[in-house]
Coordinates of C-alpha atoms in Angstrom, one line a residue:
X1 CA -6.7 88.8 -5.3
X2 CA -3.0 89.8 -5.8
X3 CA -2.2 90.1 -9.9
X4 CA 1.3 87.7 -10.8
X5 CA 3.2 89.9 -13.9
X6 CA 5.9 88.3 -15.7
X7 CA 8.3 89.9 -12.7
X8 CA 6.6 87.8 -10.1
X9 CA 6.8 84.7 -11.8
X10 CA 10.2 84.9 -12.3
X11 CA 11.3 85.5 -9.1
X12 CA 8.8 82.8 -7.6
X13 CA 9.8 80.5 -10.3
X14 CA 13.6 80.8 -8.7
X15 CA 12.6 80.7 -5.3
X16 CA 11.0 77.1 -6.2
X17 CA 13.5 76.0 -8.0
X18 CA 16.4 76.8 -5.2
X19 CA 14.0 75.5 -2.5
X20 CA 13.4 72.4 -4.4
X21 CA 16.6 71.2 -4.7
X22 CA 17.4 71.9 -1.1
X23 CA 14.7 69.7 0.2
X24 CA 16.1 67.3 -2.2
X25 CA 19.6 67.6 -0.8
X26 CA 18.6 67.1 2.6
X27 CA 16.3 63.8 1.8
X28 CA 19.6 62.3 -0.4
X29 CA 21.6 63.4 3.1
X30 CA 19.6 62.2 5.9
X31 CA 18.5 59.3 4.1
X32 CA 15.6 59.9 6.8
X33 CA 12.1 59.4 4.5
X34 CA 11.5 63.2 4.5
X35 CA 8.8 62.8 1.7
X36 CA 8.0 67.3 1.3
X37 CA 6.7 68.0 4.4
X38 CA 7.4 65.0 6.7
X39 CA 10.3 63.9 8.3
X40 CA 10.9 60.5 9.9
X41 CA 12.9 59.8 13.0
X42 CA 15.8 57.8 11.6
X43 CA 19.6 57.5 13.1
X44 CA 22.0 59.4 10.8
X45 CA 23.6 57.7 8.1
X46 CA 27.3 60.0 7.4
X47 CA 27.0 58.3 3.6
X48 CA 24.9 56.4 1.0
X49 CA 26.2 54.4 -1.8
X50 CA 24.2 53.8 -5.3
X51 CA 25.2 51.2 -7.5
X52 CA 25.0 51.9 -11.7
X53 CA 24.7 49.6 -14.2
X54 CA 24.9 50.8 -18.0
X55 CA 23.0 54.2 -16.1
X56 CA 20.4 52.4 -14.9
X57 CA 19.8 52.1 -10.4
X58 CA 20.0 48.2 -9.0
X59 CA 20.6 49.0 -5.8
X60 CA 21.0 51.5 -3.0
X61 CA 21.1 52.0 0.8
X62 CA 18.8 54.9 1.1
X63 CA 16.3 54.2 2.8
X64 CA 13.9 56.5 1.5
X65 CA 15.2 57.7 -2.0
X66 CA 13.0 60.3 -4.3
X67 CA 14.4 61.0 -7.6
X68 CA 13.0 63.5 -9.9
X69 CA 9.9 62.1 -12.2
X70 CA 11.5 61.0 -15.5
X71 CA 11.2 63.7 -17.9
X72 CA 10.4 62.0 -21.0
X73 CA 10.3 58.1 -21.3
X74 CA 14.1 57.3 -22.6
X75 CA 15.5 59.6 -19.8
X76 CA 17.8 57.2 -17.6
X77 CA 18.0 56.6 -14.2
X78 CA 21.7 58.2 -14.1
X79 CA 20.1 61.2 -16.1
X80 CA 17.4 61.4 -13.2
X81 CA 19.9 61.0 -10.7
X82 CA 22.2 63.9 -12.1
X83 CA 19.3 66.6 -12.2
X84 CA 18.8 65.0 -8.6
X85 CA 22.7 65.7 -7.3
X86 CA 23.1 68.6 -9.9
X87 CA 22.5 71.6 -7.5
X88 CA 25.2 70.6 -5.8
X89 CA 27.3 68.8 -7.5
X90 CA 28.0 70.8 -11.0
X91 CA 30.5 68.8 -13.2
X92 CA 28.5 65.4 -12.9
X93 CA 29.3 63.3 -16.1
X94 CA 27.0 63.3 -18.3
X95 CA 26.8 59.6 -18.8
X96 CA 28.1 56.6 -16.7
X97 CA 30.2 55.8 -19.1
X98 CA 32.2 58.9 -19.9
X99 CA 33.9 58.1 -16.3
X100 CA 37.8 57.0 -17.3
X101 CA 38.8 56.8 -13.5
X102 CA 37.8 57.2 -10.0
X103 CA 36.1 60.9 -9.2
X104 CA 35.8 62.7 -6.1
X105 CA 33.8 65.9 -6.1
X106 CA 32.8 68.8 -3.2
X107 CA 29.6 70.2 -3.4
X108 CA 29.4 74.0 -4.7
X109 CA 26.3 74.4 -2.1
X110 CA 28.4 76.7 0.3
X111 CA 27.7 73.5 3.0
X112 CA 30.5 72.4 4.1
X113 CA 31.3 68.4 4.4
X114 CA 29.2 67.5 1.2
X115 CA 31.5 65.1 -1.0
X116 CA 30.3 62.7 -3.8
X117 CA 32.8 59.9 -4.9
X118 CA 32.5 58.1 -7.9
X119 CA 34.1 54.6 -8.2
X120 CA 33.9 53.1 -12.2
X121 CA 34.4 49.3 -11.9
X122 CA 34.3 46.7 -14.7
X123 CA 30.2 46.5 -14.9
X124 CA 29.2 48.6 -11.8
X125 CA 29.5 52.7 -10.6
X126 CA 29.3 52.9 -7.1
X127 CA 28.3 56.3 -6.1
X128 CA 29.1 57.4 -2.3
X129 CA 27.7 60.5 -1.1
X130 CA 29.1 61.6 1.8
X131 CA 27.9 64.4 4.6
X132 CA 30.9 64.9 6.8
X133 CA 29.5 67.6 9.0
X134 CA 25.5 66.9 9.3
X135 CA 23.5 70.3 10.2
X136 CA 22.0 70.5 13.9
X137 CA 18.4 70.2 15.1
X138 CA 18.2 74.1 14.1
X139 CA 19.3 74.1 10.8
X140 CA 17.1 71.3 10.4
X141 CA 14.2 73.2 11.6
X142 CA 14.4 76.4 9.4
X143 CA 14.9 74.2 6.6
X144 CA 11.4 72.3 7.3
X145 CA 10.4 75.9 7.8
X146 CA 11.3 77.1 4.6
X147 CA 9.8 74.0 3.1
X148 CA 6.6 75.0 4.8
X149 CA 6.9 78.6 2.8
X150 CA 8.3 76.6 -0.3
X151 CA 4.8 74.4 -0.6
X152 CA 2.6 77.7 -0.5
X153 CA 4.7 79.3 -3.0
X154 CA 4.8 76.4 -4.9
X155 CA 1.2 75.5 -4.7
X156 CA 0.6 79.0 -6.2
X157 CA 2.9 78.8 -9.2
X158 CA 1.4 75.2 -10.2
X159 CA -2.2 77.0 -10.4
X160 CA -0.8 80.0 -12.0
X161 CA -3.3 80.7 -15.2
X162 CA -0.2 80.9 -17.3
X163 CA 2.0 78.4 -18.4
X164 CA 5.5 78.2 -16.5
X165 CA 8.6 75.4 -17.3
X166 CA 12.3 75.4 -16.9
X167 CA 14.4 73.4 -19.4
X168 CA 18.0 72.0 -19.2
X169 CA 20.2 73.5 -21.5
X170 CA 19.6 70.9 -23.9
X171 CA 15.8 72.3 -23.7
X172 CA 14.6 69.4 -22.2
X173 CA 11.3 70.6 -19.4
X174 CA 12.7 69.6 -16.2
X175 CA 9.5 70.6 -14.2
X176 CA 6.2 72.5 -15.4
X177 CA 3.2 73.7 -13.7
X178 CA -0.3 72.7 -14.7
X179 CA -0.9 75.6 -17.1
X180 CA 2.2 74.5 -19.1
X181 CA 1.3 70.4 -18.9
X182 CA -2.0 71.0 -20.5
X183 CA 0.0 72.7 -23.8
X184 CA 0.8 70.6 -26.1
X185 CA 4.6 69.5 -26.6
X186 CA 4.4 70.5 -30.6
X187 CA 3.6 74.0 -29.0
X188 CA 6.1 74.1 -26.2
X189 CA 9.0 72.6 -29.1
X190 CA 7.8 75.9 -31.3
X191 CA 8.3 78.6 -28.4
X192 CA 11.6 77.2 -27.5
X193 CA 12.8 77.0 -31.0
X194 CA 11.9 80.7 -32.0
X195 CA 13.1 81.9 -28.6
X196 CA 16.6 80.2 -30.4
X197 CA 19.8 80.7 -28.0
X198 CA 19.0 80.7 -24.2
X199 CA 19.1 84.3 -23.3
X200 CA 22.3 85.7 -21.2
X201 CA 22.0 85.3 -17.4
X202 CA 20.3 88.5 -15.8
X203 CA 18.9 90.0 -19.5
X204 CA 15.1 88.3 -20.1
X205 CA 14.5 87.8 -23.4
X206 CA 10.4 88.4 -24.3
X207 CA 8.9 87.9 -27.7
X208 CA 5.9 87.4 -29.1
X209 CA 5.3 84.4 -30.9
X210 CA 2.6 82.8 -32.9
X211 CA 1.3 78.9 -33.2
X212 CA -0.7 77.5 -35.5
X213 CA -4.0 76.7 -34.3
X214 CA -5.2 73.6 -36.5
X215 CA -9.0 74.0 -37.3
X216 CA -9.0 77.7 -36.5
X217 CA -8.6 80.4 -39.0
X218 CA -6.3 82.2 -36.7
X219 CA -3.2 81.3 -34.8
X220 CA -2.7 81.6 -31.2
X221 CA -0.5 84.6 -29.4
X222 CA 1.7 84.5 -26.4
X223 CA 3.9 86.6 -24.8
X224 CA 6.6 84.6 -24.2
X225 CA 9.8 85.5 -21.4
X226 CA 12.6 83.8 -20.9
X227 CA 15.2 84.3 -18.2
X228 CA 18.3 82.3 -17.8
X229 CA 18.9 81.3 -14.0
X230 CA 21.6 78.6 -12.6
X231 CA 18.8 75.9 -12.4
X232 CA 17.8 76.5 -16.1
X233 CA 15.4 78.8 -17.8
X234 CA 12.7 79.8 -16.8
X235 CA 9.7 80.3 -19.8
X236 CA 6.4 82.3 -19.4
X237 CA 4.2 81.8 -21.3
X238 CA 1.2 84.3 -21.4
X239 CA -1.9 83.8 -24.0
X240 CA -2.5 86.8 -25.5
X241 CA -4.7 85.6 -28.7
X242 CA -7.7 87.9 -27.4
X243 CA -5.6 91.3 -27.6
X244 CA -4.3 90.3 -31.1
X245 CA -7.6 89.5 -32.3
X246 CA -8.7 92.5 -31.2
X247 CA -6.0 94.7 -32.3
X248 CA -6.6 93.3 -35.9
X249 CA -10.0 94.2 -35.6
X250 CA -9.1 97.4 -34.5
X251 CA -6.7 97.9 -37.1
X252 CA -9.0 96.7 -39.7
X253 CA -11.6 99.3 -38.6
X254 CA -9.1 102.0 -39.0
X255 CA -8.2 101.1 -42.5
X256 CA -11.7 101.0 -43.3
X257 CA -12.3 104.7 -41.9
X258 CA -9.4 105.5 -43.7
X259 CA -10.7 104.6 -47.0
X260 CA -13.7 106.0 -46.0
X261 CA -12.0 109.6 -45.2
X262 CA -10.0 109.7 -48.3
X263 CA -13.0 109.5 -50.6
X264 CA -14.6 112.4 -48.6
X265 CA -14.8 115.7 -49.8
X266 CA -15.1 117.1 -46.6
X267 CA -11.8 118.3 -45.1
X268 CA -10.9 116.4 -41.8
X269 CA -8.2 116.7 -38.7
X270 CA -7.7 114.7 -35.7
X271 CA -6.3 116.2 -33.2
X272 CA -4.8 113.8 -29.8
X273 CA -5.2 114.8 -26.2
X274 CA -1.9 116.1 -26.1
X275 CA -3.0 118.1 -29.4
X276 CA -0.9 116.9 -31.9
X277 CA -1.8 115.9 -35.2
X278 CA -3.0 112.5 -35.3
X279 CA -5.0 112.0 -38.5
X280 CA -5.8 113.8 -41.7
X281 CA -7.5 113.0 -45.3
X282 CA -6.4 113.9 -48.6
X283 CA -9.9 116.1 -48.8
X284 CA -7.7 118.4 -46.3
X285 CA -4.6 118.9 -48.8
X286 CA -7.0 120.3 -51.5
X287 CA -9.1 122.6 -49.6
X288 CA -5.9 124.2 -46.9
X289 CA -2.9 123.4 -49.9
X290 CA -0.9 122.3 -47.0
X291 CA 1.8 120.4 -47.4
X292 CA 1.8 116.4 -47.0
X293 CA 5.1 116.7 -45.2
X294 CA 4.3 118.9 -42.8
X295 CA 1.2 117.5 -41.9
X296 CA 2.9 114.2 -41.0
X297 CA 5.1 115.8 -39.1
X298 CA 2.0 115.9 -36.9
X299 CA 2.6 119.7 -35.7
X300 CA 0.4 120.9 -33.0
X301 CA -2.9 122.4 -33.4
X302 CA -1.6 126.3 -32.6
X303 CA 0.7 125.8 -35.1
X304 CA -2.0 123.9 -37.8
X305 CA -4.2 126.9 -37.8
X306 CA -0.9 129.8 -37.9
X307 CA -0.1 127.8 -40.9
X308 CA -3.8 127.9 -42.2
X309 CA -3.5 132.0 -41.4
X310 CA -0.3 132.5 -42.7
X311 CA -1.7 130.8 -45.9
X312 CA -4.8 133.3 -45.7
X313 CA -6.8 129.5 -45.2
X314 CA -9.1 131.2 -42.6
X315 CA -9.9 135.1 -41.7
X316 CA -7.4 137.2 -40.4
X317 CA -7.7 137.8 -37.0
X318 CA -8.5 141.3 -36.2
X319 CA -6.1 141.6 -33.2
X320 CA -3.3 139.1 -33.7
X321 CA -2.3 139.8 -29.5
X322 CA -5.2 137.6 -28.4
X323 CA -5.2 135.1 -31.8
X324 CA -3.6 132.5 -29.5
X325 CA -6.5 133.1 -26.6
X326 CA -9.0 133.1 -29.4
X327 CA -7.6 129.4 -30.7
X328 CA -7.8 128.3 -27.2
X329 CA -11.5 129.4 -26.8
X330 CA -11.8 127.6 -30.2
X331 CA -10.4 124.5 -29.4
X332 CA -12.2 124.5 -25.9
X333 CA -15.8 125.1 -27.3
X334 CA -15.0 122.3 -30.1
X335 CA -14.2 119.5 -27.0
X336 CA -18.1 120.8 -25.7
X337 CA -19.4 119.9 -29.1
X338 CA -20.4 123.3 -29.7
X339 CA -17.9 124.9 -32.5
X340 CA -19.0 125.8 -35.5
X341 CA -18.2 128.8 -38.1
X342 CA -18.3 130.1 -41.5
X343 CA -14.7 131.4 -42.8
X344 CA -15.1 134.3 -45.9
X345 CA -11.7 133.9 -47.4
X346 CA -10.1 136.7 -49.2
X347 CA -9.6 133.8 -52.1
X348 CA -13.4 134.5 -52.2
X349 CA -14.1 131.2 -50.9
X350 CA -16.1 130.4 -48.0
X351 CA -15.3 127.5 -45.8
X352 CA -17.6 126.0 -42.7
X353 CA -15.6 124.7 -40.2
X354 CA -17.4 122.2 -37.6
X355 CA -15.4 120.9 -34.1
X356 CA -16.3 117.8 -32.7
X357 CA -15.0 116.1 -29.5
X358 CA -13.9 112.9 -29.4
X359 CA -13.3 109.9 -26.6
X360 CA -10.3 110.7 -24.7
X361 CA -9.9 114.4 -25.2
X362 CA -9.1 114.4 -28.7
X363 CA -10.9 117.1 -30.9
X364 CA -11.8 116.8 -34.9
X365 CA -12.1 119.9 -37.1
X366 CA -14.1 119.4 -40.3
X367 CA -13.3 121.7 -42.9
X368 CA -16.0 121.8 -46.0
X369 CA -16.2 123.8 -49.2
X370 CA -19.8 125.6 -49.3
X371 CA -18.6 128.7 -51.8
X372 CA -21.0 127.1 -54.7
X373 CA -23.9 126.9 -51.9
X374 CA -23.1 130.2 -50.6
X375 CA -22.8 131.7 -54.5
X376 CA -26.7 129.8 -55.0
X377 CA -27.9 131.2 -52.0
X378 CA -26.6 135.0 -52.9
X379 CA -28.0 134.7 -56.5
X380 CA -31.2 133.4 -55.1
X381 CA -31.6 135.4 -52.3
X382 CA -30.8 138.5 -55.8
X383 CA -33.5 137.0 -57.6
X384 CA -36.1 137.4 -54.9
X385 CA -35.0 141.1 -54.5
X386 CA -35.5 141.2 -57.7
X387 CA -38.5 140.0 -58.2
X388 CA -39.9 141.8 -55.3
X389 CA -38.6 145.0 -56.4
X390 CA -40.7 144.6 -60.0
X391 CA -43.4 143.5 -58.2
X392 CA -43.5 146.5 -56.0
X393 CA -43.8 148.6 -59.2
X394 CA -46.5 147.0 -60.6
X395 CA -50.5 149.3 -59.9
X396 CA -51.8 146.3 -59.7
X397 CA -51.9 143.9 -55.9
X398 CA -50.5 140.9 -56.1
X399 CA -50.4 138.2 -53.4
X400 CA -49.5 134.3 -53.6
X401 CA -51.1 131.7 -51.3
X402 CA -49.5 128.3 -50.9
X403 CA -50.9 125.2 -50.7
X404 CA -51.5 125.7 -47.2
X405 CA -53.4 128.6 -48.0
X406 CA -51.0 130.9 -46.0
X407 CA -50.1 134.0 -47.5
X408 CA -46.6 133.2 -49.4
X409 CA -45.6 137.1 -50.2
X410 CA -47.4 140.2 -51.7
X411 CA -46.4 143.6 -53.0
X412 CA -46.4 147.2 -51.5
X413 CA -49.9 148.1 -53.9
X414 CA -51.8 145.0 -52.1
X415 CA -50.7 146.0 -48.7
X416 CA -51.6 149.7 -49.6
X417 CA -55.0 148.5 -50.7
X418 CA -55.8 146.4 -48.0
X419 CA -54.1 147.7 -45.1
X420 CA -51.7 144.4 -44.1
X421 CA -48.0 144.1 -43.9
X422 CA -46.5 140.5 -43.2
X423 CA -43.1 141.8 -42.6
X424 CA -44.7 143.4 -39.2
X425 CA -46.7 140.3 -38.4
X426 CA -45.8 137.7 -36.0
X427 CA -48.1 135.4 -37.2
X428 CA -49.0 133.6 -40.6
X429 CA -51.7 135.6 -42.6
X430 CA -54.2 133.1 -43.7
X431 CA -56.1 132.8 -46.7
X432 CA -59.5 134.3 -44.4
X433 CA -57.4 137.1 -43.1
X434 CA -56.6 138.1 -46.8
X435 CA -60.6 138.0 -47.4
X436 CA -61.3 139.6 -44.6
X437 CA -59.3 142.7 -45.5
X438 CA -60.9 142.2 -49.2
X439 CA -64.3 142.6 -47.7
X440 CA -63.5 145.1 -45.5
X441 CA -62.2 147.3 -47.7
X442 CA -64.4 146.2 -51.1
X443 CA -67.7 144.9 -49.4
X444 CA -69.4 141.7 -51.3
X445 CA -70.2 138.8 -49.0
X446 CA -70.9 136.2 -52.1
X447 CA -67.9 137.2 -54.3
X448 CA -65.3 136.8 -51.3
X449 CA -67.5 133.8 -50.0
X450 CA -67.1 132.0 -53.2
X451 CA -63.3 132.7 -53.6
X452 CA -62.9 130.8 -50.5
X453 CA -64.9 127.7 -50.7
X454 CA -63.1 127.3 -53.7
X455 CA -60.0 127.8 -52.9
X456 CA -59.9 125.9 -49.7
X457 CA -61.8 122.7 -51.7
X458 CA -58.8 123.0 -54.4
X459 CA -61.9 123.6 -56.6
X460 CA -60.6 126.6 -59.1
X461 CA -60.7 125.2 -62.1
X462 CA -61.4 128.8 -63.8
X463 CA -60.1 132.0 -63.0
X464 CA -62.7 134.4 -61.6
X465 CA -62.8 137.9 -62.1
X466 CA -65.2 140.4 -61.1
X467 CA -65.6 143.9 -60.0
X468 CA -66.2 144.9 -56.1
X469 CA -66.6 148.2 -54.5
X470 CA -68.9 150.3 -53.0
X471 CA -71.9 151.9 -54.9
X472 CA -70.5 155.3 -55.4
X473 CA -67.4 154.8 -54.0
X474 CA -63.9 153.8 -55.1
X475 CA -63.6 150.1 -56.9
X476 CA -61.6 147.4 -57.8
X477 CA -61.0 144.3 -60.3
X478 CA -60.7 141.4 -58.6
X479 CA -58.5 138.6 -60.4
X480 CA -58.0 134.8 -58.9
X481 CA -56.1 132.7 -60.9
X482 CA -54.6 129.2 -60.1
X483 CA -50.9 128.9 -60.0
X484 CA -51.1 125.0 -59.9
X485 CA -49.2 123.0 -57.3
X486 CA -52.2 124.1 -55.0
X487 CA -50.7 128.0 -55.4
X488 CA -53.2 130.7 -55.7
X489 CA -53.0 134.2 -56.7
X490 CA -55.2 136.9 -55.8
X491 CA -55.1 140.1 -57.7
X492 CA -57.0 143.6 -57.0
X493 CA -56.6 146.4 -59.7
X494 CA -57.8 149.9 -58.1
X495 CA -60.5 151.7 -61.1
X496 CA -61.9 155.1 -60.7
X497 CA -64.9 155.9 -58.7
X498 CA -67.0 156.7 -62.0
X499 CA -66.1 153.2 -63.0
X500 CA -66.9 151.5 -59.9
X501 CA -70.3 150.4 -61.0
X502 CA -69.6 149.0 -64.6
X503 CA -68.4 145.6 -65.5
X504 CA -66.2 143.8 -67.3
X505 CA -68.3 143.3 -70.0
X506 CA -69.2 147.0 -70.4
X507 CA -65.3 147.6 -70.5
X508 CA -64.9 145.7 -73.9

């Protein structure tokens, strides 16, 4: 199905209009009961006479006479008659009575032979219209043929899905389609009144222009054209309430992002497929110290991150040849979702910046602040060191299980002792391979046993402590203490071989 714009309306609109008033002329000429696409075999008539009285019709001599349909319900039949004859005949009166004396007018049709005479008497107007030179059989065919084009065209702009009328110049609707009939006059009154002065001939006026809507909380939208043709003008009228609605939606939904950027700490940048600066927060001012005015100035995204280096806002780049190449590659792996980096700033902050693509090739840089989180991390990441490093000096093994019973860390003297090292393992040393080594290296089946069982029931309620070794050979103290939170600790202090043997007790 072919799509009508405003364009082809307007032009169709005309074509009816010019078409109409033909078939019109011809049926006032002939006098020959051509009713739109029919034309009876009658003798020519050269004239026709109409007699007026006070601007109403009493009688006439055409034998088959169709006057336009009344436009509203005081319109007279002399009004009718003069949109009837106007197309040809432009300086009609208009009223009966303005006539002072007899008048004789040519038609302005480019037809030659056309003449309307009008005779005032004391009560009656006797119109004559005239048809010296009547067209041949030819003529009379390409008009019918025309007419035959005119109702196609015609029967197309009456179903058009938008309403189409032409007013007078005193706005009155001299003809409407269906679209346009089933609006209400209030509405029709409203359009015409805010469209104000008919618009120059040849410069469409369009406007859009709202209605009230009585028991709707919103008022209806068209997009209304005007043009200003020789037959009157032309109005379309094109419903647009949907697209309104929507763009308020729309533009609701932005201003609630937009208060939700601006209470975000997180820096954030649009930027459009054409790369140009299309949105920012305030969250972006404080952490860049860019300048309001130059970011809405929208610059381009090359020239957002020179600024950013220029203002030492991001690491400067180690060959500044390929900095633009490296943007690009930036920008690029950002539209794939993919971008993401930490910036170390000489200021000593340290920024992570995050690209994200969005619909229609535009790409989104978030900028976020994660120096205190970087600073926690150091001073923890110190601590452990630390503690690792005193641990290490300690002649005593140390190692922590968690609650999993997986073996959380140990010091250098344990892994001398029993031979493990979790930095070289793959896997996670288990509470059994920690007892394993223990036995293996200080053999006693029911000390280790019961460590276990009560360590894997969550059972240790007391420490345990107890010699192991080998009779004879090289001992140690074994310490198992309950850190809470289901953390154990398992400690192993190396004695002398001439110790081995004795016990706690004996070493009070």
């Amino acid at each position: 199905m072919v799509n009508l714009t405003l364009s082809n309306f307007a032009l169709l609109g005309s074509l009816v209009v010019v078409f109409s008033f033909a078939v019109l002329w011809l049926i006032g000429v002939f006098g020959s009961g051509l009713n739109r696409a029919k034309v009876s075999a009658q003798p020519f008539t050269p004239s026709n006479s109409f007699l007026f009285r006070d601007n109403s019709l009493i009688d006439h001599d055409a034998q088959s006479l169709i006057l336009p349909e009344a436009g509203r319900e005081d319109e007279s039949d002399w009004q009718r008659m003069r949109r009837w004859l106007g197309f040809r005949f432009s300086d009609l009166p208009d009223s009966l009575d303005d006539l002072t004396g007899d008048l004789t007018l040519a038609s302005n049709d480019g037809v030659p032979g056309g003449r309307l005479d009008l005779a005032p008497g004391k009560t009656l107007v006797r119109l004559t219209l005239t048809q010296d030179r009547p067209p041949d059989s030819a003529n009379l065919h390409e008009t019918m043929r025309h007419l035959h084009l005119l109702e196609g065209h015609s029967d197309a702009l009456l179903a058009a899905p938008i309403p189409v009328w032409i007013s007078d110049d005193a706005n009155r609707v001299i003809w409407e389609n269906d679209a346009s009939k089933a609006l209400s006059d209030d509405h029709k009154e409203q359009m015409t009144h805010t469209l104000g002065r008919p618009p120059v001939s040849g410069e469409p006026v369009s406007m859009r222009v709202s209605l009230e809507n009585p028991g709707e909380t919103s008022d209806l939208w068209y997009d209304l054209r005007a043009t200003n043709t020789a037959k009157g003008v032309v109005h379309y009228a094109l419903d647009i309430t949907r697209i309104i609605r929507a763009e308020t939606i729309q533009r609701e939904f932005v201003q609630t992002l937009t208060k939700t950027f601006a209470n975000l700490t997180t820096g954030l940048v649009v930027f459009d497929r054409n790369s140009s600066l299309a949105l920012f927060n305030p969250a972006l001012l404080d952490l860049t110290s860019l300048a309001p005015d130059y970011l809405s100035a929208r610059p381009s995204l090359i020239s957002f991150f020179d600024t950013l280096r220029d203002r030492q806002v991001m690491p400067e780049p180690k060959n500044y040849a390929s900095w633009r190449s490296q943007i690009n590659d930036m920008v690029k792996t950002a539209a794939d979702g993919l971008y993401q980096e930490v910036w170390s700033l000489p200021t000593g902050q340290t920024y992570r910046v995050t690209g994200r693509p969005h619909p229609d090739g535009a790409v989104a840089f978030l900028f976020e602040d994660i120096s205190v989180e970087i600073l926690a991390t150091r001073r923890h990441r110190m601590q452990m060191d630390l503690r690792q490093t005193v641990m290490d000096q300690l002649n005593e093994g140390v190692a922590v299980l968690s609650s999993e019973n997986t073996l959380m860390f140990c010091n250098k003297t344990l892994s001398a002792l029993l031979g493990i090292d979790p930095d070289v393992s793959f896997a996670e040393i288990t509470l059994q391979d920690i007892l394993k080594a223990c036995h293996s290296r200080y053999p006693d089946a029911g000390l280790w046993a019961e460590i276990e069982e009560k360590i894997t029931r969550k059972s240790l309620s007391a420490p345990i402590v107890d010699t192991v070794g080998r009779p004879g050979g090289d001992g140690a103290t074994c310490r198992v203490v309950s850190l809470g939170g289901g953390l154990t600790m398992i400690c192993l202090a190396q004695i002398a071989p001439e110790f081995s043997s004795t016990t706690p007790a004996d070493m009070t």
